[in-house]
Amino acid sequence: MTSTNTNSQPVLEDISVIVAGQGGDGSLTVITMLADLFRNAGLNVYTERDVASRIRGGHAAATMRAFIGEKHCIGSHIDLLVALDEEAVEKKVHQISSNSIVVFDDSSGPLRSGLLPEGTKLYAAPFNRIAMRTMRRELYKNSIAFGIVGRLLGLEDEAMRQTFTKRFERRGQIILDYNIEALELGLHLADEMGIKRGEGKYRIEQTEPEEQILVMGNESIAFGFMAAGGRFFTGYPITPSTEVLETLQKWLPRCGGVARQTEDELAGINMAIGAALTGVRTMTATSGPGISLMQEGVGHAGSGEVPLVIVDCQRSGPSTGMPTKPEQSDLNIMVFGGHGDFPRIVLTPGHPDDCFYLAVDATNLADKYQCPVFIAMDQALSQNIASVKPFNLDEVKVVPGKRLTAEEVAELDTYKRYSFSEDGISAFAAPGTPGGMSLVTGNEHDEFGLVSTDPKNRVKMMDKRFHKIEEAKKELPKGRHFGEPDAPIGFIGIGMMYGVILDARIELEKRGYNTQYLQPRTLWPMLDETLEFIDRCERVYVIDLNAQGQIAHLLMHQGADSSKIISIRRYDGLPYRPGYLVNQIVEREEELNNNDKKEAKAQ
Amino acid sequence: MTTPPSTKTFTPARPIWCAGCGDFAVQGVLEKSLRNMGILPHKLMLLAGIGCSGTIQNNLKCYGYHALHGRVLPATIGAKLANPDLTVIAAGGDGDGFAIGAGHLVHTFKSNPSIMYILMNNSNYGLTKGQASPTSPIGYHGNAELGLDSMLLGLSFLSSTFLARGFSGNPEQLGRLMEAAIEHTESGKGFAFLEVLSPCVTYYDTHREWRAKVYNVDEDESFDPTSRAAAFQKVIELKEQGHIPIGRIFKGEHPSLESIIVNKEETLPAQQNIGHFNEHRKHYDQFIKAHLV
Ligand SMILES: Cc1ncc(C[n+]2csc(CCOP(=O)(O)OP(=O)(O)O)c2C)c(N)n1
Ligand code: SF4
Ligand SMILES: [Mg+2]
């Protein structure tokens, strides 16, 4: 069905919608259904959830951006706020303006006057009361509100009904009937409010939807690991990493793999290590507190040369911190953590699709270089859901590590598990291989794996292990660069900052700032390209989602010119919005400008 | 195919134990049991904890692994789940298994993987020079706490399937128990837990004391190791009388972990061909299809 309306509504090209209320209110369901409708209309979507770490209660919100083209974050401006209570308005009012529309549940009374910016269009109705009165269940208030929201956004009634059917069918006829009834009530309410069919605030130009998949970063990581031949996963549930475990528990057994929830993170990493000894490709995933617990195992894998992928879905720390809030404050522990010196690789994806390809790389690299490989995620990258092009499976290259078969062992004079070699990598025979018996240990050892404190051997072994990383540098995943290479202002940021910086650059360009951006995809070892990028720029804004400026310090530690680095740090737990970053940059740039002028005057 | 004599691998180390250490007997019995049971070196993974006991893997031909202190059980379970075709044995001390690794022991009783665990109990921390362990009696090294009994711990899990205690001073019985344990794991019946009283002659020589205190339930015709309740009662009674029960304490039945979570229709995780992308391509395509919108 096409719109019968021909008046002057703007075509919907880029819109951000928040649904906010209390945890358990079902904000996420509303957003998920909206995302589905927009996808069907040919738009792309990006969704974010903001929850307290409780099942019910506590403020909770879900946000969706629907757009044409490519975006990788939530927009700065919220066009439509669906507030299920007054607290929701209070919490989100800073993101709206007089151009925004607010749909408000006034079951507990009218919205306090003066709360909204002057001129904001408000649509209020007692959704909760209506739901209780007609259906005796509070939950249906969302479905009532949906009718109004859908109409405002220019969605077709019939399309809404279809999405409801698709969503609730599985839950049984009764639940479906109630929800459809609630939707009809909502549509009726919309009529009463004067939001007739085709007379919403926007017009959607239906296009043929491009084939896309809807995934969160954690699912992409799980899938990338699986596609790279990963067949063993152990981990302990922790927000925001749990979806990696859950996804693999669902999918890995089909491919003959094992995905198991362990009794704690110590078991998580050590079970993975035990499995890795048998030659299977292995991964574990965790977040802050869990990564602290795993440190002994990480160093052990480094010393014993055990291939292992470790996913750290970073959340706000220290300690239990703010479990559901994004942060990037475990970078130090990934790069420098664990006692003693050992090699490791840290990869930093920037979007759910990037997560897939880097998980493939991480799995190959761990196997090849026989060392711990971290994938540094953050809560937003882990759990925000984006529509992305279906992963290109034909592009996936699964490169087995150096293994010895029984025949190859038989051809050797002597087989040594830790034999010194050109590239520092020792081919090994997996248990079960005739003739390949060996010893693996975290203690310092000789080439056979026998414990040794011989000083010469010690130095040679240590150097062998570190040499692998020098070799790896030649092929570690390169970063993604955006902008002209001679732009004076540079950005460095990882994880969720990828989409935010890309968006901010567009706005900054409009305001006359010429910028370039490097998303390093290998954070450790630091690649030359990262330092060269800094050399090229006049100044570089290094965006750190942590209090200590961990990326900035890492760059300086690796030789970047510290006078060029402007460290931007944020650790309030709020997700970055492009507009916020733009303001920060403009402020700094103006400051710099003024200082220049002052200096010029003084001369 | 057997080991070609021409390829040299590591030469098993000479044990580093003090002369008279109970662990010698454990190693001797283990080697003999493996031979008797026909376990080939290349099919054997021997994973050990940290401690004097945790050096046993260096001393015989096998795929040996030296775990972190207290983490030998998770590592062993990981290896078994990844390749159930292997014989996978864990070994370690009482500090390793009952103190720092106690949580994992509890969960291994609970999950019942087909691995054998030889816990060499010397009631002290040998490697770090004699400190009290969770099985040390009151009075040892200023210890004020009653020691734990692993048989009672194991019995309290309705999922436990094999509980035995041997004594290094009685290698014949130890051999029988070990072979029964290997039989148990080789036939996929689950977790075979074998505690061995293995005196530390250097820091806490309990040899004579234990010889006097052990009570062999295998020789007690009235004892029925298939009754969990009877075993529980017997162990408590014997402890109260000042005895240490040894022998086959319990045998039961419960599905093994690997039989539950390893997909039998597919190639085992560790035996899959890494790099044969197309073998499971249909599941990858399915994943993408499931996420299409
Ligand atoms: C995490 C950690 N803490 C402490 C140690 C030091 N440590 C090594 S062995 C050991 C105790 C060994 O006792 P037990 O397991 O009974 O073995 P035994 O030497 O008696 O055979 C300790 C505390 C360690 N290696 N790792
Ligand atoms: S210190 Fe005790 S346990 Fe360790 S080797 Fe010597 S006798 Fe055995
Ligand atoms: Mg001990």
PDB file of C-alpha atoms and ligand atoms in Angstrom, chain B residues 93-95 120-126 133, ligand 3:
ATOM      1  CA  GLY B  93      48.158 -32.587  45.300  1.00  0.00           C
ATOM      2  CA  ASP B  94      45.767 -31.972  48.165  1.00  0.00           C
ATOM      3  CA  GLY B  95      46.516 -28.235  48.184  1.00  0.00           C
ATOM      4  CA  MET B 120      48.111 -37.359  45.894  1.00  0.00           C
ATOM      5  CA  ASN B 121      47.212 -36.443  49.430  1.00  0.00           C
ATOM      6  CA  ASN B 122      50.149 -35.863  51.778  1.00  0.00           C
ATOM      7  CA  SER B 123      48.182 -33.597  54.111  1.00  0.00           C
ATOM      8  CA  ASN B 124      50.577 -30.731  53.565  1.00  0.00           C
ATOM      9  CA  TYR B 125      52.000 -28.448  50.927  1.00  0.00           C
ATOM     10  CA  GLY B 126      55.151 -30.291  49.953  1.00  0.00           C
ATOM     11  CA  SER B 133      46.690 -28.188  53.734  1.00  0.00           C
TER      12      SER B 133
HETATM   13 MG    MG C   3      50.189 -31.923  49.295  1.00  0.00          MG
END
